[in-house]
């Protein structure tokens, strides 16, 4: 912890996590049509678990860090993070069923601002004015980039009731709940890292990250896998048959998670999640086929705001 590079290593780790997560999302997208959304989500945890296990075993064998002492506080924080991460996906799917994809995405993107709130309340980590401004700018930018061509901005400005009067209240609740669960997941994983450091003086961030990913993905695989098996007994065979793409999705997901968790052990969750919005830029550039299509005015403003937010969160460090 005394090495000088530890202070800034969270930045490349977060950038790498966002890039790996972009690759994981692309792989998962191809699995969704055949497996369904929740089964494709399970693939992320189930097929990532072997890599997470190998990473823990490799660090232990190499002497990079022994087996730390785990306590009830660590388990509570980790369980909160793992389960709310699964719940976030479920709420987002429910929001999207309310016939307004634009608003579902927009409400879920309040995650970064909610991370700041939950971090302050639960972890007593208060972001500074520059960090708050960066979060707000990046959040608005992501919302603008989420709008489809055409009437997306008008739909967002008009509100949920303008699109579908029935169920608009549920859309707001589900969308905000999705963002809240994503935020709580980040805070939970950050809290677990802090609890582990308190119980094990001098534990290295990479050790905290490795064990956090292992325990979280094990719990998520058991809980989500058990729920799906109870409701869809044939899902196990479908997941096994799709093993090739599932290995890609799971491996990239595990790589991303290892980097996220290690960054959480170094910096507050609000900083990590704000910088993690660089994933939007990666995904957007891929979707635009590396500048082969021109940006609309709204998209240009959105990109500028996201970049401003990313620069702001790094500058305040």
Coordinates of N, CA and C in Angstrom, one line a residue, residues 166-311:
X166 N -50.8 4.2 -19.0 CA -50.9 3.1 -18.1 C -49.5 2.6 -17.7
X167 N -49.2 2.4 -16.5 CA -48.0 1.8 -16.0 C -46.8 2.8 -15.9
X168 N -47.1 4.1 -16.2 CA -46.0 5.1 -16.1 C -45.4 5.2 -14.8
X169 N -46.2 5.1 -13.7 CA -45.7 5.1 -12.4 C -44.8 3.9 -12.1
X170 N -45.1 2.8 -12.6 CA -44.3 1.6 -12.4 C -42.9 1.8 -13.2
X171 N -43.0 2.4 -14.3 CA -41.8 2.7 -15.1 C -40.8 3.5 -14.3
X172 N -41.3 4.6 -13.7 CA -40.4 5.4 -12.8 C -39.8 4.6 -11.7
X173 N -40.7 3.9 -11.0 CA -40.2 3.1 -9.9 C -39.2 2.1 -10.3
X174 N -39.5 1.3 -11.3 CA -38.6 0.3 -11.8 C -37.2 0.9 -12.3
X175 N -37.3 2.0 -13.0 CA -36.1 2.6 -13.6 C -35.2 3.1 -12.5
X176 N -35.8 3.8 -11.5 CA -35.0 4.4 -10.4 C -34.5 3.2 -9.5
X177 N -35.3 2.2 -9.3 CA -34.9 1.1 -8.5 C -33.7 0.3 -9.2
X178 N -33.7 0.3 -10.5 CA -32.6 -0.3 -11.2 C -31.3 0.5 -10.9
X179 N -31.4 1.8 -11.1 CA -30.2 2.6 -10.8 C -29.8 2.5 -9.4
X180 N -30.7 2.5 -8.4 CA -30.4 2.3 -7.0 C -29.7 1.0 -6.7
X181 N -30.2 -0.1 -7.3 CA -29.5 -1.4 -7.1 C -28.1 -1.4 -7.7
X182 N -27.9 -0.8 -8.8 CA -26.6 -0.8 -9.4 C -25.7 0.0 -8.4
X183 N -26.2 1.1 -7.9 CA -25.4 2.0 -7.0 C -25.1 1.2 -5.7
X184 N -26.1 0.5 -5.2 CA -25.9 -0.2 -3.9 C -24.9 -1.3 -4.1
X185 N -24.9 -1.9 -5.3 CA -23.9 -3.0 -5.6 C -22.5 -2.4 -5.5
X186 N -22.3 -1.3 -6.1 CA -21.0 -0.7 -6.1 C -20.6 -0.3 -4.7
X187 N -21.5 0.2 -3.9 CA -21.2 0.6 -2.5 C -21.0 -0.6 -1.7
X188 N -21.7 -1.7 -2.0 CA -21.5 -2.9 -1.2 C -20.1 -3.5 -1.5
X189 N -19.7 -3.5 -2.7 CA -18.4 -4.1 -3.0 C -17.3 -3.2 -2.4
X190 N -17.5 -1.9 -2.4 CA -16.5 -1.0 -1.8 C -16.5 -1.2 -0.3
X191 N -17.7 -1.4 0.3 CA -17.7 -1.6 1.7 C -17.0 -2.9 2.1
X192 N -17.2 -3.9 1.3 CA -16.5 -5.2 1.5 C -15.0 -5.1 1.5
X193 N -14.5 -4.3 0.6 CA -13.1 -4.0 0.5 C -12.6 -3.3 1.7
X194 N -13.3 -2.3 2.2 CA -12.9 -1.6 3.4 C -13.0 -2.5 4.6
X195 N -14.0 -3.4 4.7 CA -14.1 -4.3 5.9 C -12.9 -5.3 5.9
X196 N -12.6 -5.8 4.7 CA -11.5 -6.7 4.6 C -10.2 -6.0 5.0
X197 N -10.0 -4.8 4.6 CA -8.7 -4.1 4.9 C -8.7 -3.8 6.4
X198 N -9.8 -3.6 7.1 CA -9.9 -3.3 8.5 C -9.6 -4.6 9.3
X199 N -10.0 -5.7 8.8 CA -9.8 -7.0 9.5 C -8.4 -7.6 9.2
X200 N -7.8 -7.1 8.1 CA -6.5 -7.6 7.7 C -5.6 -6.4 7.3
X201 N -4.8 -6.0 8.3 CA -4.0 -4.8 8.1 C -3.0 -5.0 7.0
X202 N -3.0 -4.0 6.0 CA -2.1 -4.1 4.9 C -2.5 -5.0 3.8
X203 N -3.7 -5.5 3.8 CA -4.1 -6.4 2.7 C -4.0 -5.6 1.3
X204 N -3.4 -6.3 0.3 CA -3.2 -5.6 -1.0 C -4.5 -5.5 -1.7
X205 N -4.7 -4.4 -2.5 CA -5.9 -4.2 -3.3 C -6.2 -5.4 -4.2
X206 N -5.2 -5.9 -4.8 CA -5.4 -7.0 -5.8 C -5.9 -8.3 -5.0
X207 N -5.5 -8.5 -3.8 CA -6.0 -9.6 -3.0 C -7.4 -9.4 -2.6
X208 N -7.8 -8.2 -2.2 CA -9.1 -7.8 -1.9 C -10.0 -8.0 -3.1
X209 N -9.5 -7.5 -4.2 CA -10.3 -7.6 -5.5 C -10.5 -9.1 -5.9
X210 N -9.5 -9.9 -5.8 CA -9.6 -11.3 -6.2 C -10.6 -12.0 -5.4
X211 N -10.5 -11.9 -4.1 CA -11.5 -12.6 -3.2 C -12.9 -12.1 -3.3
X212 N -13.0 -10.8 -3.5 CA -14.3 -10.2 -3.7 C -15.1 -10.7 -4.9
X213 N -14.4 -10.8 -6.1 CA -15.0 -11.4 -7.3 C -15.3 -12.8 -7.1
X214 N -14.4 -13.6 -6.5 CA -14.7 -15.0 -6.3 C -16.0 -15.2 -5.4
X215 N -16.1 -14.6 -4.3 CA -17.2 -14.8 -3.4 C -18.5 -14.3 -4.1
X216 N -18.4 -13.1 -4.7 CA -19.6 -12.5 -5.3 C -20.1 -13.4 -6.5
X217 N -19.3 -13.9 -7.3 CA -19.7 -14.7 -8.5 C -20.2 -16.0 -8.0
X218 N -19.6 -16.6 -6.9 CA -20.1 -17.8 -6.4 C -21.5 -17.7 -5.9
X219 N -21.7 -16.6 -5.1 CA -23.1 -16.4 -4.6 C -24.1 -16.1 -5.7
X220 N -23.7 -15.3 -6.6 CA -24.6 -14.9 -7.7 C -25.0 -16.2 -8.6
X221 N -24.0 -17.0 -8.8 CA -24.2 -18.3 -9.6 C -25.2 -19.2 -8.9
X222 N -25.0 -19.3 -7.5 CA -25.9 -20.2 -6.8 C -27.3 -19.6 -6.7
X223 N -27.4 -18.3 -6.4 CA -28.8 -17.7 -6.2 C -29.5 -17.6 -7.5
X224 N -28.9 -17.0 -8.5 CA -29.6 -16.8 -9.8 C -29.7 -18.2 -10.5
X225 N -28.7 -19.0 -10.4 CA -28.8 -20.3 -11.1 C -29.9 -21.2 -10.4
X226 N -30.0 -21.2 -9.1 CA -31.0 -21.9 -8.4 C -32.4 -21.4 -8.8
X227 N -32.6 -20.1 -8.9 CA -33.9 -19.5 -9.2 C -34.3 -19.9 -10.6
X228 N -33.4 -19.8 -11.6 CA -33.7 -20.2 -12.9 C -34.0 -21.7 -13.1
X229 N -33.2 -22.5 -12.4 CA -33.5 -24.0 -12.5 C -34.9 -24.3 -12.0
X230 N -35.3 -23.6 -10.9 CA -36.6 -23.9 -10.3 C -37.7 -23.5 -11.3
X231 N -37.5 -22.4 -12.0 CA -38.6 -21.9 -12.9 C -38.4 -22.4 -14.4
X232 N -37.2 -22.6 -14.8 CA -37.0 -23.1 -16.2 C -36.0 -24.3 -16.1
X233 N -36.5 -25.5 -15.9 CA -35.6 -26.6 -15.7 C -34.7 -26.9 -16.9
X234 N -35.1 -26.5 -18.1 CA -34.3 -26.7 -19.3 C -33.2 -25.8 -19.6
X235 N -33.1 -24.8 -18.7 CA -32.1 -23.7 -19.0 C -30.7 -24.2 -18.8
X236 N -30.5 -25.2 -18.0 CA -29.1 -25.8 -17.8 C -28.6 -26.3 -19.1
X237 N -29.4 -27.1 -19.8 CA -29.0 -27.7 -21.1 C -28.7 -26.6 -22.1
X238 N -29.5 -25.5 -22.2 CA -29.3 -24.5 -23.1 C -28.0 -23.7 -22.9
X239 N -27.7 -23.5 -21.6 CA -26.5 -22.8 -21.2 C -25.3 -23.6 -21.6
X240 N -25.4 -25.0 -21.4 CA -24.3 -25.9 -21.7 C -24.0 -25.9 -23.2
X241 N -25.1 -25.9 -24.0 CA -24.9 -26.0 -25.5 C -24.3 -24.7 -26.0
X242 N -24.5 -23.6 -25.3 CA -23.9 -22.3 -25.8 C -22.6 -22.0 -25.1
X243 N -21.8 -23.0 -24.9 CA -20.6 -22.9 -24.1 C -19.5 -22.0 -24.7
X244 N -19.4 -22.1 -26.0 CA -18.4 -21.3 -26.7 C -18.5 -19.8 -26.4
X245 N -19.6 -19.2 -26.8 CA -19.8 -17.8 -26.6 C -19.9 -17.5 -25.1
X246 N -20.4 -18.5 -24.3 CA -20.5 -18.2 -22.9 C -19.2 -18.1 -22.2
X247 N -18.2 -18.9 -22.7 CA -16.9 -18.8 -22.2 C -16.3 -17.4 -22.4
X248 N -16.5 -16.9 -23.6 CA -16.0 -15.5 -23.9 C -16.7 -14.5 -23.0
X249 N -18.0 -14.6 -22.9 CA -18.8 -13.6 -22.1 C -18.3 -13.7 -20.6
X250 N -18.3 -14.9 -20.1 CA -17.9 -15.1 -18.7 C -16.5 -14.7 -18.4
X251 N -15.6 -15.0 -19.3 CA -14.2 -14.7 -19.1 C -14.0 -13.2 -19.1
X252 N -14.5 -12.5 -20.1 CA -14.4 -11.1 -20.1 C -15.1 -10.4 -18.9
X253 N -16.2 -11.0 -18.5 CA -16.9 -10.5 -17.4 C -16.1 -10.6 -16.1
X254 N -15.4 -11.7 -16.0 CA -14.6 -11.9 -14.8 C -13.4 -11.0 -14.8
X255 N -12.8 -10.8 -16.0 CA -11.6 -9.9 -16.1 C -12.1 -8.5 -15.7
X256 N -13.3 -8.1 -16.2 CA -13.8 -6.7 -15.8 C -14.0 -6.6 -14.3
X257 N -14.7 -7.7 -13.8 CA -15.0 -7.6 -12.3 C -13.7 -7.6 -11.5
X258 N -12.7 -8.3 -11.8 CA -11.5 -8.3 -11.1 C -10.9 -6.8 -11.1
X259 N -10.9 -6.2 -12.2 CA -10.4 -4.8 -12.3 C -11.3 -3.9 -11.5
X260 N -12.7 -4.0 -11.6 CA -13.6 -3.2 -10.8 C -13.3 -3.3 -9.3
X261 N -13.3 -4.6 -8.9 CA -13.1 -4.8 -7.4 C -11.8 -4.3 -6.9
X262 N -10.7 -4.4 -7.7 CA -9.4 -3.9 -7.3 C -9.5 -2.4 -7.2
X263 N -10.2 -1.8 -8.1 CA -10.3 -0.3 -8.1 C -11.1 0.1 -6.9
X264 N -12.2 -0.6 -6.5 CA -13.0 -0.3 -5.4 C -12.1 -0.4 -4.1
X265 N -11.1 -1.2 -4.1 CA -10.2 -1.3 -2.9 C -9.3 -0.1 -2.8
X266 N -9.2 0.7 -3.9 CA -8.3 1.8 -3.9 C -9.0 3.2 -3.7
X267 N -10.2 3.3 -4.3 CA -10.9 4.6 -4.4 C -12.3 4.4 -4.0
X268 N -13.0 5.5 -3.6 CA -14.4 5.5 -3.4 C -15.2 5.0 -4.6
X269 N -16.4 4.4 -4.4 CA -17.2 3.9 -5.4 C -17.6 5.0 -6.4
X270 N -17.9 6.2 -5.9 CA -18.4 7.2 -6.7 C -17.4 7.6 -7.8
X271 N -16.1 7.7 -7.4 CA -15.1 8.0 -8.4 C -14.9 6.9 -9.4
X272 N -14.9 5.7 -9.0 CA -14.7 4.5 -9.9 C -15.9 4.4 -10.9
X273 N -17.1 4.6 -10.4 CA -18.3 4.4 -11.3 C -18.4 5.6 -12.2
X274 N -18.0 6.8 -11.8 CA -18.0 7.9 -12.7 C -17.0 7.7 -13.9
X275 N -15.8 7.4 -13.5 CA -14.8 7.1 -14.5 C -15.2 5.9 -15.4
X276 N -15.9 5.0 -14.8 CA -16.4 3.8 -15.5 C -17.4 4.1 -16.6
X277 N -17.9 5.3 -16.6 CA -18.8 5.7 -17.7 C -18.1 5.8 -19.0
X278 N -16.8 5.7 -19.0 CA -16.0 5.7 -20.3 C -16.5 4.5 -21.1
X279 N -17.1 3.5 -20.4 CA -17.6 2.3 -21.2 C -18.6 2.8 -22.2
X280 N -19.4 3.9 -21.9 CA -20.3 4.4 -22.9 C -19.6 4.9 -24.1
X281 N -18.5 5.5 -23.9 CA -17.7 6.0 -25.1 C -17.2 4.8 -25.9
X282 N -16.7 3.8 -25.3 CA -16.2 2.6 -26.0 C -17.4 2.0 -26.8
X283 N -18.5 1.7 -26.1 CA -19.6 1.1 -26.8 C -20.2 2.0 -27.9
X284 N -20.2 3.3 -27.7 CA -20.7 4.2 -28.7 C -19.8 4.2 -29.9
X285 N -18.5 4.2 -29.7 CA -17.6 4.2 -30.9 C -17.7 2.9 -31.6
X286 N -17.9 1.8 -30.9 CA -18.1 0.5 -31.6 C -19.4 0.6 -32.4
X287 N -20.4 1.0 -31.8 CA -21.7 1.1 -32.5 C -21.7 2.0 -33.7
X288 N -20.9 3.0 -33.7 CA -20.8 4.0 -34.8 C -19.8 3.6 -35.8
X289 N -19.2 2.4 -35.6 CA -18.2 1.8 -36.6 C -17.1 2.8 -36.8
X290 N -16.5 3.2 -35.6 CA -15.3 4.0 -35.6 C -15.5 5.2 -36.6
X291 N -16.4 6.1 -36.3 CA -16.6 7.4 -36.9 C -17.1 7.3 -38.4
X292 N -17.6 6.2 -38.8 CA -18.1 6.1 -40.2 C -19.4 6.8 -40.3
X293 N -20.1 7.1 -39.2 CA -21.3 7.8 -39.3 C -21.2 9.1 -38.5
X294 N -21.8 10.2 -39.0 CA -21.7 11.5 -38.3 C -22.5 11.5 -37.0
X295 N -22.1 12.4 -36.1 CA -22.9 12.6 -34.8 C -24.0 13.6 -35.0
X296 N -25.1 13.3 -34.4 CA -26.1 14.4 -34.3 C -25.7 15.4 -33.3
X297 N -26.4 16.5 -33.2 CA -26.0 17.6 -32.3 C -26.2 17.1 -30.9
X298 N -27.3 16.4 -30.6 CA -27.6 15.9 -29.2 C -26.5 14.9 -28.8
X299 N -26.1 14.0 -29.8 CA -25.0 13.0 -29.4 C -23.7 13.7 -29.2
X300 N -23.4 14.8 -30.0 CA -22.2 15.5 -29.7 C -22.1 16.1 -28.4
X301 N -23.2 16.7 -28.0 CA -23.3 17.3 -26.6 C -23.2 16.3 -25.5
X302 N -23.8 15.1 -25.8 CA -23.7 14.0 -24.8 C -22.3 13.5 -24.6
X303 N -21.6 13.3 -25.8 CA -20.2 12.9 -25.7 C -19.3 13.9 -25.0
X304 N -19.6 15.2 -25.3 CA -18.8 16.2 -24.6 C -19.0 16.2 -23.1
X305 N -20.2 16.1 -22.7 CA -20.5 16.0 -21.2 C -19.9 14.8 -20.6
X306 N -20.0 13.7 -21.2 CA -19.3 12.5 -20.6 C -17.8 12.7 -20.5
X307 N -17.2 13.2 -21.5 CA -15.8 13.4 -21.5 C -15.4 14.4 -20.4
X308 N -16.2 15.5 -20.3 CA -16.0 16.5 -19.2 C -16.1 15.9 -17.8
X309 N -17.1 15.0 -17.7 CA -17.2 14.3 -16.4 C -16.0 13.4 -16.1
X310 N -15.5 12.7 -17.1 CA -14.4 11.8 -16.9 C -13.1 12.6 -16.5
X311 N -12.9 13.7 -17.2 CA -11.8 14.6 -16.9 C -11.9 15.2 -15.5

